[in-house]
Short mmCIF file of C-alpha atoms in Angstrom, two decimals:
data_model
loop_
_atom_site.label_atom_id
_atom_site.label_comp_id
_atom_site.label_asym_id
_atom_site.label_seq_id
_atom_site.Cartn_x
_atom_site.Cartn_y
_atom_site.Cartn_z
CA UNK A 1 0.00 0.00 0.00
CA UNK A 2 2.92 2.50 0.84
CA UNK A 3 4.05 2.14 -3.41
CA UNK A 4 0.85 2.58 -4.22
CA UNK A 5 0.44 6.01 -2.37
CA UNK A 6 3.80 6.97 -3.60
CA UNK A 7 2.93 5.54 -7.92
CA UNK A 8 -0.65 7.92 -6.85
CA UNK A 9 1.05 11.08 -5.17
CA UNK A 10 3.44 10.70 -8.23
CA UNK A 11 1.18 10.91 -10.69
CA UNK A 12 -1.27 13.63 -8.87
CA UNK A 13 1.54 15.88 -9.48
CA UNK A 14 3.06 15.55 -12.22
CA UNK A 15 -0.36 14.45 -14.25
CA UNK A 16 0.97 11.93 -17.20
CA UNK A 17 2.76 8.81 -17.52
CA UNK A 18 6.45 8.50 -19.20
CA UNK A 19 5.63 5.66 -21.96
CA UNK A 20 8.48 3.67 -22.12
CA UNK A 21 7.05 0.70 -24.13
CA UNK A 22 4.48 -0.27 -26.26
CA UNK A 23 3.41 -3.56 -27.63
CA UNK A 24 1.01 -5.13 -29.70
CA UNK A 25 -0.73 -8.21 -30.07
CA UNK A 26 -3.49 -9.67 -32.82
CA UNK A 27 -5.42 -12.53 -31.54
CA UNK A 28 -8.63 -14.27 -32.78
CA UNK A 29 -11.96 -14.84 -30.48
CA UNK A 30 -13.56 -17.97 -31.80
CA UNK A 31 -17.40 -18.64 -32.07
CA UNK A 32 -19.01 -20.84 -29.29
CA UNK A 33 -21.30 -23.85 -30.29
CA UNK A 34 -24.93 -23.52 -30.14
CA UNK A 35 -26.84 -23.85 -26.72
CA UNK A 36 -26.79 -26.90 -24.46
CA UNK A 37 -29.76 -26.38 -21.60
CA UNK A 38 -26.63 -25.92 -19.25
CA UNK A 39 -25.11 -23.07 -21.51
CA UNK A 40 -28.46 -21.41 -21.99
CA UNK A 41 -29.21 -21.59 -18.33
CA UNK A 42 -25.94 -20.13 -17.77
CA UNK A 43 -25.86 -17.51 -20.57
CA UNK A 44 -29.45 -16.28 -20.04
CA UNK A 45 -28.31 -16.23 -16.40
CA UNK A 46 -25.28 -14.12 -17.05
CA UNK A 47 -26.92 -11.79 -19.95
CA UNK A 48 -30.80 -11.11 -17.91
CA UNK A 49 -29.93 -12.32 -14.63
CA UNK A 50 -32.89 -14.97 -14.92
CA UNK A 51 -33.46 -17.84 -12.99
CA UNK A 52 -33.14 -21.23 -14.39
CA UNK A 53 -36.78 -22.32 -13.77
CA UNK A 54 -37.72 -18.92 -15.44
CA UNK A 55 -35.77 -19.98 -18.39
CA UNK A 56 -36.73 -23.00 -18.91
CA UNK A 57 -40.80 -21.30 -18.91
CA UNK A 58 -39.79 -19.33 -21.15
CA UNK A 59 -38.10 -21.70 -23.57
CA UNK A 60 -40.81 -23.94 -23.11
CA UNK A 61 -43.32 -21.16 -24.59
CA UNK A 62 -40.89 -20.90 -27.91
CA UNK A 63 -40.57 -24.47 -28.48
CA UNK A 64 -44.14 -24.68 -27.73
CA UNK A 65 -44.67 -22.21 -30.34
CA UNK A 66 -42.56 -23.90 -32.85
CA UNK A 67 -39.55 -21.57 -32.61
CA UNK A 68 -36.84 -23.39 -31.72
CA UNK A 69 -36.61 -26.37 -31.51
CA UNK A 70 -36.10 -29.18 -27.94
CA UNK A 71 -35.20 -27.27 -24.89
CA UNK A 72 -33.98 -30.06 -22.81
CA UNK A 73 -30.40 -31.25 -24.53
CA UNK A 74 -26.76 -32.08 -23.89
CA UNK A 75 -25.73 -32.55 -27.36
CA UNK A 76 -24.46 -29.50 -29.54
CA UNK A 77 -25.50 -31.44 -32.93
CA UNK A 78 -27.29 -29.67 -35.32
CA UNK A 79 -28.73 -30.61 -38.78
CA UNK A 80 -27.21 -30.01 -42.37
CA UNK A 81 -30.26 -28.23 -43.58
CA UNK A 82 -30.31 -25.78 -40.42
CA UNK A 83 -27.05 -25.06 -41.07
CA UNK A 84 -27.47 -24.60 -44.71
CA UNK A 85 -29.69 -21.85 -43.77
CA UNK A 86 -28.00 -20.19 -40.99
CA UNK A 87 -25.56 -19.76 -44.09
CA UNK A 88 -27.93 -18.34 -46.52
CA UNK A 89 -28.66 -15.47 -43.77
CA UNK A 90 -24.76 -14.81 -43.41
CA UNK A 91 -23.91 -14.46 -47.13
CA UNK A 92 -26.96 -12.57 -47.63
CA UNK A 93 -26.86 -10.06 -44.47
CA UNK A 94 -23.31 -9.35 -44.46
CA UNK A 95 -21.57 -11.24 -47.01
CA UNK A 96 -19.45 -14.65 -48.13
CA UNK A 97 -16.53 -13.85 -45.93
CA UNK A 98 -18.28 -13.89 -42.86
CA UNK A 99 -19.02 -17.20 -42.99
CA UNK A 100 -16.67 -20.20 -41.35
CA UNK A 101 -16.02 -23.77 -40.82
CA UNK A 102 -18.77 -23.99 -37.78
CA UNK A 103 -18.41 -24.90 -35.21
CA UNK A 104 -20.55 -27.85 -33.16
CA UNK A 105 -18.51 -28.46 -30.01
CA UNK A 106 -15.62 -30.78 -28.40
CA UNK A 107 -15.49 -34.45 -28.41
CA UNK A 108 -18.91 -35.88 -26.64
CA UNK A 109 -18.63 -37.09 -23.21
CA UNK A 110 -19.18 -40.55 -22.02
CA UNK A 111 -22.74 -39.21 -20.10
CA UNK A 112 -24.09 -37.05 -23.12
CA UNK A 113 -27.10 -39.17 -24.15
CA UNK A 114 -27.00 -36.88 -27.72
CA UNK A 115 -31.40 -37.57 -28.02
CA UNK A 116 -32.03 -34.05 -29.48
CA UNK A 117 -30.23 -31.17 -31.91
CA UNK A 118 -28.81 -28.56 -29.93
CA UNK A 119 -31.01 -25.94 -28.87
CA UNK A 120 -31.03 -23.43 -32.06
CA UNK A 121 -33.93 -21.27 -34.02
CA UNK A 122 -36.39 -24.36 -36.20
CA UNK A 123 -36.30 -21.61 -39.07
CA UNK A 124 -33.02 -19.86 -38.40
CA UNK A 125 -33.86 -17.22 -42.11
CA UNK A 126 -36.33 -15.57 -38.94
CA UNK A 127 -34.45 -13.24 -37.11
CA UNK A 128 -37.22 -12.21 -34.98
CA UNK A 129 -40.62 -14.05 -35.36
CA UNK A 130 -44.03 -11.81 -35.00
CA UNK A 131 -45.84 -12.13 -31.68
CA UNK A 132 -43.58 -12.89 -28.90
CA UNK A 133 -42.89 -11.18 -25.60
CA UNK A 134 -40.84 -8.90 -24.66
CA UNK A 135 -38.89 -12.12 -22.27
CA UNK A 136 -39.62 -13.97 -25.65
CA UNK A 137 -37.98 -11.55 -27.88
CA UNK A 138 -34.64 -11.58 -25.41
CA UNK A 139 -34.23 -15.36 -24.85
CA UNK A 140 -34.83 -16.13 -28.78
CA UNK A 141 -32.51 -13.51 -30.20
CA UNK A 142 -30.11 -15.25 -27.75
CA UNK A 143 -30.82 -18.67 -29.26
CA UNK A 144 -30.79 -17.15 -32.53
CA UNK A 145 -27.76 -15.28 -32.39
CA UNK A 146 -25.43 -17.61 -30.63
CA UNK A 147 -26.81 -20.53 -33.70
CA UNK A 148 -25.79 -18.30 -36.48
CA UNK A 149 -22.47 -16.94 -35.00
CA UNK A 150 -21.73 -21.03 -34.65
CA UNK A 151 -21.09 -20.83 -38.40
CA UNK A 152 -19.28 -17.77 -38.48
CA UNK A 153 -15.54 -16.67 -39.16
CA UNK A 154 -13.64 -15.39 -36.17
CA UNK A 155 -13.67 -11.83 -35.07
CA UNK A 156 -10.13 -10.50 -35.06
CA UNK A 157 -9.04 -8.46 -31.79
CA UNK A 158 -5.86 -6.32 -31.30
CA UNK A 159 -4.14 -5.79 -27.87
CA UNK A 160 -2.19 -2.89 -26.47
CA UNK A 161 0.21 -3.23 -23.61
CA UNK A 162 1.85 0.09 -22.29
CA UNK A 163 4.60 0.02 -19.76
CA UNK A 164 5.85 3.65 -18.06
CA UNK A 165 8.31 4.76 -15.55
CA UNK A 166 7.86 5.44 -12.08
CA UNK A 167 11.05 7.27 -11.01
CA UNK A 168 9.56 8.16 -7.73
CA UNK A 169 10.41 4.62 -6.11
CA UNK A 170 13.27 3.30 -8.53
CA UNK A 171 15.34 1.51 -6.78
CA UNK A 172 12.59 0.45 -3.85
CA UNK A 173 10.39 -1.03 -6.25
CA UNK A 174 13.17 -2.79 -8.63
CA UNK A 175 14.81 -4.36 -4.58
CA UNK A 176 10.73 -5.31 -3.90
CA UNK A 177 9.60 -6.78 -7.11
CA UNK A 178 12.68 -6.56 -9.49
CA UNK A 179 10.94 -4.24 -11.79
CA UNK A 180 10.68 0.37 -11.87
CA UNK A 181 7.58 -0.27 -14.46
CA UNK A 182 4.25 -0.12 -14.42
CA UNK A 183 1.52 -2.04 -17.19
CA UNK A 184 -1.55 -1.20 -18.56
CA UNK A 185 -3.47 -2.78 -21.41
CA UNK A 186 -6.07 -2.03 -23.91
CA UNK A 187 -7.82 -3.31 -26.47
CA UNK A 188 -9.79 -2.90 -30.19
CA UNK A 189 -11.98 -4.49 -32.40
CA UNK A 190 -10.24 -4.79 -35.92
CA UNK A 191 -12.89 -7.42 -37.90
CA UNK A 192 -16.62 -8.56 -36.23
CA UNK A 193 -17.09 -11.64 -37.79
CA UNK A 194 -19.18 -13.71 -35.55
CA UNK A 195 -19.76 -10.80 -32.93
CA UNK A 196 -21.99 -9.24 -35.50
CA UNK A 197 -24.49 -12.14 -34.89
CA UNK A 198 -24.84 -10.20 -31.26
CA UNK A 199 -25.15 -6.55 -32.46
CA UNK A 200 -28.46 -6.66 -31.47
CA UNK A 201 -28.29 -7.65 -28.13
CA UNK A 202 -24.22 -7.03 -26.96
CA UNK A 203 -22.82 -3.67 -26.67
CA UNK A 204 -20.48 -2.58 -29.01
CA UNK A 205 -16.82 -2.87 -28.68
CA UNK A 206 -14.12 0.16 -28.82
CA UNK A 207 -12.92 -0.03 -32.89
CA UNK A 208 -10.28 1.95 -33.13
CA UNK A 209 -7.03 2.82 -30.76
CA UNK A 210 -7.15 5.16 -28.07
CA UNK A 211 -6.53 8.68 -29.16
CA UNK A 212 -4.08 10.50 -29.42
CA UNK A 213 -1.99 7.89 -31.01
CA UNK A 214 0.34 6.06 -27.62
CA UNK A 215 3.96 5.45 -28.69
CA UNK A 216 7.38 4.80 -27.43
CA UNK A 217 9.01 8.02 -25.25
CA UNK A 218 6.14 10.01 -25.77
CA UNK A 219 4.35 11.95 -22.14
CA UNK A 220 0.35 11.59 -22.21
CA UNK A 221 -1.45 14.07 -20.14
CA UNK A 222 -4.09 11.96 -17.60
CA UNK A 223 -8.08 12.86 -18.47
CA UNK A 224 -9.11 15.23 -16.06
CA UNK A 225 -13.25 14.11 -16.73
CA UNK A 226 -13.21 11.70 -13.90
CA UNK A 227 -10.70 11.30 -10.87
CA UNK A 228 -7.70 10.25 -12.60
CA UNK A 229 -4.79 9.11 -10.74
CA UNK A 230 -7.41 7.43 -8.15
CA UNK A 231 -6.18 5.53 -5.80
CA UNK A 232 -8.37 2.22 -4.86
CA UNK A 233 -7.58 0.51 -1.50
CA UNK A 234 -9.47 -3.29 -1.19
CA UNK A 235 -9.10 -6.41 0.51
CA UNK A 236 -8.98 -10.05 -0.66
CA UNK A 237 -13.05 -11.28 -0.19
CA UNK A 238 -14.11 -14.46 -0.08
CA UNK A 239 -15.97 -16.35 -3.07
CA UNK A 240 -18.86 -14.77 -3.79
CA UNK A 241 -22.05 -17.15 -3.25
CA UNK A 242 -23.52 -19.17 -6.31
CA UNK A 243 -25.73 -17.89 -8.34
CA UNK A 244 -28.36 -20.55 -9.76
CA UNK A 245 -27.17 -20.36 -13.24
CA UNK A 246 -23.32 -20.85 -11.27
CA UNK A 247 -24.94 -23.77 -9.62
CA UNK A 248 -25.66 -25.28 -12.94
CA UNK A 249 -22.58 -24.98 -14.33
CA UNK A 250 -21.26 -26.33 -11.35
CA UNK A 251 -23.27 -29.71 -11.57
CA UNK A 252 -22.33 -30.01 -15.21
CA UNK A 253 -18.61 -30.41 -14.46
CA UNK A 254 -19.36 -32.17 -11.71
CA UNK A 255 -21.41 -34.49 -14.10
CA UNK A 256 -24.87 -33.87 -11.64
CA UNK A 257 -28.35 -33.61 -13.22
CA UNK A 258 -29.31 -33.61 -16.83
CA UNK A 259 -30.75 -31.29 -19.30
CA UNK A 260 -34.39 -32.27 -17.45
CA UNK A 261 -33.20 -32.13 -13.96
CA UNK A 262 -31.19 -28.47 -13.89
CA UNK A 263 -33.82 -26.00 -12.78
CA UNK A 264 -36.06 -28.99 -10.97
CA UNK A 265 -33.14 -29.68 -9.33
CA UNK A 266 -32.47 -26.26 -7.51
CA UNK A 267 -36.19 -25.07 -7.69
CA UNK A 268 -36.62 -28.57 -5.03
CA UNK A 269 -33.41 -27.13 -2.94
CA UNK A 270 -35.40 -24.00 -2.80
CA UNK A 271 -38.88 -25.72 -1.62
CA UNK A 272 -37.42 -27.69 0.86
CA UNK A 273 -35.86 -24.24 2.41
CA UNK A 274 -32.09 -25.68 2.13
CA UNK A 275 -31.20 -22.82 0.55
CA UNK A 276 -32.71 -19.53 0.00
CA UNK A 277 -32.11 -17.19 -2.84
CA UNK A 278 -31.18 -13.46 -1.49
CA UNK A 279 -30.87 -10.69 -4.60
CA UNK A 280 -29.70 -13.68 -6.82
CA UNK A 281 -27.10 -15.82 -4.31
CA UNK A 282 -28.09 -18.82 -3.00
CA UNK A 283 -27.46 -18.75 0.78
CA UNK A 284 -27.47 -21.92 2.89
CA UNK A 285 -30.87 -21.88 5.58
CA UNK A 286 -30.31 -23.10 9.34
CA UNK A 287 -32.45 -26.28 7.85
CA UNK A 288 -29.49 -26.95 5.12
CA UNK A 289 -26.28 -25.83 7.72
CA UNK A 290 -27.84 -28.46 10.07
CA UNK A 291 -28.54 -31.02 7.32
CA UNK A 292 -24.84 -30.64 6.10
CA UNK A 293 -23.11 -30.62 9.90
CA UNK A 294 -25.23 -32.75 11.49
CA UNK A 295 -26.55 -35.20 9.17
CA UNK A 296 -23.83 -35.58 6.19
CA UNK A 297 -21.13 -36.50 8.43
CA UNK A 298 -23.12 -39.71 9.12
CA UNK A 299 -23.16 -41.30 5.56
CA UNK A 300 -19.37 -40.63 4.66
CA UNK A 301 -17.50 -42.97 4.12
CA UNK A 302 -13.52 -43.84 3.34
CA UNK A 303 -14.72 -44.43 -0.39
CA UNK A 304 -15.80 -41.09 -1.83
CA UNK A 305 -17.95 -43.07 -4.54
CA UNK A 306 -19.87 -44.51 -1.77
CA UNK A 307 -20.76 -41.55 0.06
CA UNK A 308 -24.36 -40.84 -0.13
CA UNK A 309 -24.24 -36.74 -0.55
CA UNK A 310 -20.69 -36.63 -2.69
CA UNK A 311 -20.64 -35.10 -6.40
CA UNK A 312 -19.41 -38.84 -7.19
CA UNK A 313 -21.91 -40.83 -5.77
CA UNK A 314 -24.83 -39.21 -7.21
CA UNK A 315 -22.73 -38.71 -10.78
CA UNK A 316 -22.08 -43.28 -10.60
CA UNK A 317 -25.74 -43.58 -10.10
CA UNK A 318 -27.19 -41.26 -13.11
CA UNK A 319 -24.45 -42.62 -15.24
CA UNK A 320 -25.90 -46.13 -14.20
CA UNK A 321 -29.05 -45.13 -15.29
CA UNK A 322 -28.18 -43.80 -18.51
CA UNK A 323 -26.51 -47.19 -19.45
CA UNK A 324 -29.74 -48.88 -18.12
CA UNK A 325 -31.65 -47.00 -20.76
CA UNK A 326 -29.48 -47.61 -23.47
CA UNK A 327 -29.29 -51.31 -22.39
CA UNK A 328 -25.77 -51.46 -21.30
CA UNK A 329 -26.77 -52.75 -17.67
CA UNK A 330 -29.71 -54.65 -16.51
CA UNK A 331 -31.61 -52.45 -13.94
CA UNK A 332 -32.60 -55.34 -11.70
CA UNK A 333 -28.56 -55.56 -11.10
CA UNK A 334 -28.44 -51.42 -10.88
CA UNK A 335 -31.37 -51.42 -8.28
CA UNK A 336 -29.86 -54.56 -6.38
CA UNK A 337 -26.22 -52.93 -6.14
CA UNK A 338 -27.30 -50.09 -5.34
CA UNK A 339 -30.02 -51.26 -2.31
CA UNK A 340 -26.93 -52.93 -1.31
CA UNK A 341 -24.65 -50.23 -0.64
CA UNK A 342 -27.68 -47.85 0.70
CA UNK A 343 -28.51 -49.92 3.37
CA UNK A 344 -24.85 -50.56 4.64
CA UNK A 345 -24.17 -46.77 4.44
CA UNK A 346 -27.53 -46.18 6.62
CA UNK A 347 -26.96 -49.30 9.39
CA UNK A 348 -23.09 -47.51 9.27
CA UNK A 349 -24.72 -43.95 10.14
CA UNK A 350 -26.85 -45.35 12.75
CA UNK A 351 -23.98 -46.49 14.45
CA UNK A 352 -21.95 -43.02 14.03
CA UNK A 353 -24.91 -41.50 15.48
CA UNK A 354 -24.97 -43.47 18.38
CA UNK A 355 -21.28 -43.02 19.03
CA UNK A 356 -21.74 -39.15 20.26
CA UNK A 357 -25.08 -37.15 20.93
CA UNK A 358 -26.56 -34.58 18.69
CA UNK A 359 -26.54 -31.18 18.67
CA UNK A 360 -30.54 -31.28 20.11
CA UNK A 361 -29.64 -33.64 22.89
CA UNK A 362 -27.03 -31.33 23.93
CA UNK A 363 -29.23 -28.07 23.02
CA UNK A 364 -31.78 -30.53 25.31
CA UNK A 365 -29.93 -31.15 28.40
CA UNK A 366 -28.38 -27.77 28.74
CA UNK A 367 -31.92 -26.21 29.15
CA UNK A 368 -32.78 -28.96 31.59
CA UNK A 369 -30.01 -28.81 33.59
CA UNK A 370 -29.97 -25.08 34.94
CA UNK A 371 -33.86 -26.21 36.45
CA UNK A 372 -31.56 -28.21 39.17
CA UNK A 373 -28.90 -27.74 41.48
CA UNK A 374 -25.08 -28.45 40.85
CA UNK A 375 -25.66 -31.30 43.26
CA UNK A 376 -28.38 -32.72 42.03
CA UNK A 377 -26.63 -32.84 38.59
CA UNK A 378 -23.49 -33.73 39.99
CA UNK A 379 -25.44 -37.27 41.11
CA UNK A 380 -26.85 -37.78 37.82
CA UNK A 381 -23.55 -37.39 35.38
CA UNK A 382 -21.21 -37.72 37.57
CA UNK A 383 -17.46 -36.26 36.71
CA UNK A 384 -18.78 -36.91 33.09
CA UNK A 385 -18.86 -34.47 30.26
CA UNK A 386 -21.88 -34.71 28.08
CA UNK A 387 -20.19 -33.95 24.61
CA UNK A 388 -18.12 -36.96 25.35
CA UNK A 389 -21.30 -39.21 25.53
CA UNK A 390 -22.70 -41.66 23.61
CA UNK A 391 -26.17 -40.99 22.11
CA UNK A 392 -27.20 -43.75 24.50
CA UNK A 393 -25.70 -42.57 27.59
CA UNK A 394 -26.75 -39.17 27.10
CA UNK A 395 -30.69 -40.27 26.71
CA UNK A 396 -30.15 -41.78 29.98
CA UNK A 397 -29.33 -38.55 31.40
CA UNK A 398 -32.23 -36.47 29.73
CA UNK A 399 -34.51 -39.15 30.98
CA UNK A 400 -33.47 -38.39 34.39
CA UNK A 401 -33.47 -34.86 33.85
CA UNK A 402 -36.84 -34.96 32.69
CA UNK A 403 -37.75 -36.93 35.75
CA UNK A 404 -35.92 -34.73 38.28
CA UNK A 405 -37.71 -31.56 36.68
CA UNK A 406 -41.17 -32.87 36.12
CA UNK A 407 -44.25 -29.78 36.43
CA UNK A 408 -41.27 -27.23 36.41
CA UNK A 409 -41.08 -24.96 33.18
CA UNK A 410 -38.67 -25.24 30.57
CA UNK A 411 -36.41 -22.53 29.71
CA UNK A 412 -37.30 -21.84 25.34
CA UNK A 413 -34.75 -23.22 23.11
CA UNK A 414 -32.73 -20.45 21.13
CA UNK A 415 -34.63 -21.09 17.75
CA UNK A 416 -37.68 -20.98 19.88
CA UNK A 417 -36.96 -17.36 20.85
CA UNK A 418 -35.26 -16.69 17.19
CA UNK A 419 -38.64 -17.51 16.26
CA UNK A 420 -40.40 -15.07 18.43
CA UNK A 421 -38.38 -12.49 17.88
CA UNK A 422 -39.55 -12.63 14.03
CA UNK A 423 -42.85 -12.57 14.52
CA UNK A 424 -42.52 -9.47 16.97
CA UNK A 425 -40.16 -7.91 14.19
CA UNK A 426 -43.02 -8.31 11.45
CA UNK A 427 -45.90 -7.28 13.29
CA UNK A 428 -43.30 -4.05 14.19
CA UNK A 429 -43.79 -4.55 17.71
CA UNK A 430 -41.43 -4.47 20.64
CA UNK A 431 -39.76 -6.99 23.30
CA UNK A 432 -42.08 -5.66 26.18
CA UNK A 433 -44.92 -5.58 23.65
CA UNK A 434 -44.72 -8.74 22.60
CA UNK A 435 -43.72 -10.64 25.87
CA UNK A 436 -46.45 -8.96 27.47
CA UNK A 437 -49.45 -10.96 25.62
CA UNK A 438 -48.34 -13.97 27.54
CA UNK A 439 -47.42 -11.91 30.73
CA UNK A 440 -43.72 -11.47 30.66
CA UNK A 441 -40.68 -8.80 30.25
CA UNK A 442 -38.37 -10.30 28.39
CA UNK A 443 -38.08 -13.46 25.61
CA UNK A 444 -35.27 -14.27 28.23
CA UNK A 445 -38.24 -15.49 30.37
CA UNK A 446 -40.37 -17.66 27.78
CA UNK A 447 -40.66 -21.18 28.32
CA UNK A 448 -40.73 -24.29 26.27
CA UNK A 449 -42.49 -27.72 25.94
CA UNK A 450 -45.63 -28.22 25.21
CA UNK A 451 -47.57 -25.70 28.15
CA UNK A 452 -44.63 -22.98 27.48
CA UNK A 453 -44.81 -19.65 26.88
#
């Protein structure tokens, strides 16, 4: 931070840069294949910021419609004719030297089941169809565009690196990091090709160098229309949360879910409030933290294929499916195998579960045990700690408990008083407010069980 102030006090007063090199670079950007439901899921995501389920709605409308053609695919295939087409338009809209080899993807995987053309436009001559929505509109052109750039020529892309002098820390900076320079980079747009598939929808690039022209020894005066040197201090953060359309992607390399599963998939995450979606991140619930610490610990194993909530496990079994509908295994062997191995990884977590006791025993005995007196526990566990327990021995002691504290009232569980709390918060009224409908003060003094407060 201490350069940086000195590279930003430096140029605040002397206002331009000492260019001291300049190089250039031409590169190519290739054309992507046509959609997959994962790369539409994640592209629509990216582009509109649209849920998966909402895609999927949507595309279900155009195919519905006869616009495109199956939404639920994992193959990037496409037909001659289609293509033939998509040609026509390109020779005809811009001209014969936009047009390429095409392009329809890598090598297939072993798990793409290749049923259905990739998702593209059914007439791909229609740029825009008559009578669609405004969601419609978006989500086509997408489709359309990203088909017809498939067999289009590369756009062509030139680079600019800059390097200039810093003389106000030589010899610090070249002892620190072995270098007195400092880089910048910019770039142009020399040929569309492809890109101008996406003029409709993309923003358009910078064409042309900056200005004035950037060479070798020359001084460049710093833009005075914006706070320029400005001087940025940040810290490393954390990964940011998923997004759905991340989670998606996510499951695809992890070779999770298929083309009909995606957006049912997190849409049944989202019912069963393991997750919650907050301004477009997924954010683990208490209900998903407690499935994942208390519950998936249970059903690991030393194999990672064989434990029940791994990437692995769940990737074996659809792959096992696949081959059962293409007649490579015999489902009665699948289902037997895999009955098997459920029911040893479940007696296996029953016994893990007994070995210590769970977070709502302990949660459980804590409340019960400040209702009696340090003696009167002392003669019940003894020098014993209760984390230590087993889940057995630890019953025993809540059983007593229970006994030993009969007709007195239970102090309320933390979630219990979580709970009132956001009730009181959404009907906007206070602690004293709220506690006093059942006679308290505080949500200190509510009680659980089935007669509490």
């Amino acid at each position: 931070i201490e350069l940086a102030r000195k590279a930003f006090n430096y140029l605040k007063d002397k206002g331009e840069l000492d260019i001291s090199k300049v190089t250039f670079n031409s590169y190519n950007r290739r054309p992507k294949p046509p959609f997959t439901t994962d790369t539409l899921l994640q592209a629509s995501g990216s582009k509109y910021n649209w849920r998966p389920s909402n895609t999927m709605r949507i595309a279900q409308g155009l195919y519905e419609a006869g616009h495109i053609t199956y939404m639920r695919t994992d193959s990037t295939r496409t037909s001659a004719s289609s293509r033939d087409k998509a040609k026509k338009f390109i020779t005809s809209k811009w001209s014969i030297d936009f047009l390429g080899k095409g392009v329809i993807g890598g090598k297939p995987k072993s798990n793409i089941q290749d049923a259905h053309e990739a998702i593209r436009p059914t007439n791909p001559l229609s740029e825009l169809p008559n009578g669609l929505d405004d969601s419609q509109k978006k989500l086509y052109r997408l489709i359309w565009s990203r088909f017809i750039a498939s067999q289009m020529c590369d756009s062509e892309w030139t680079s600019m690196k800059v390097q200039s002098d810093l003389e106000v820390f030589d010899k610090e900076l070249f002892l620190r990091f072995g270098t007195t320079k400092a880089d910048g980079e910019t770039k142009w747009r020399v040929s569309p090709g492809w890109e101008s598939a996406f003029e409709a929808i993309d923003k358009t690039p910078p064409l042309s160098p900056p200005t004035p022209e950037i060479t070798e020894g020359k001084s460049i005066k710093l833009d005075k229309k914006e706070d320029n040197p400005k001087l940025i201090e940040d810290k490393t953060k954390p990964p940011a949360r998923y997004t759905q359309h991340g989670i998606v992607a996510l499951m695809k390399s992890e070779g999770i879910g298929r083309p009909s599963t995606y957006a049912a998939t997190i849409k049944k995450l989202l019912d069963r409030k393991y997750c919650s979606d907050n301004k477009g991140r997924l954010t683990p619930t208490e209900q998903g933290i407690l499935l994942c610490d208390e519950v998936v610990p249970f059903y690991n194993s030393d194999n990672e294929k064989m434990n029940l909530f791994s990437s692995s496990f769940t990737a074996e079994m659809e792959s096992d499916l696949d081959q059962i509908e293409t007649g490579q295994q015999k489902g009665s062997l699948v289902w037997d195998g895999f009955v098997k191995s459920f029911r040893a990884l479940h007696d296996s977590a029953i016994l893990k579960k007994k070995e210590k006791p769970t977070k709502r025993q302990l949660d459980y005995y804590e409340r019960l045990a400040t209702l009696v007196s340090d003696t009167e526990l002392g003669k019940i566990i003894g020098d014993e700690e209760p984390s230590k327990m087993n889940g057995e021995r630890i019953g025993e002691v809540i059983d007593k408990l229970r006994k030993a504290t009969e007709g007195v009232a239970i102090p309320a569980s933390a979630k219990q008083i979580s709970y009132a709390q956001s009730l009181a918060k959404s009907l906007e009224m206070d602690e004293s407010v709220a506690c006093k409908l059942v006679g308290l003060s505080s949500f200190s003094e509510l009680t659980g069980g089935k007669s509490g407060t």
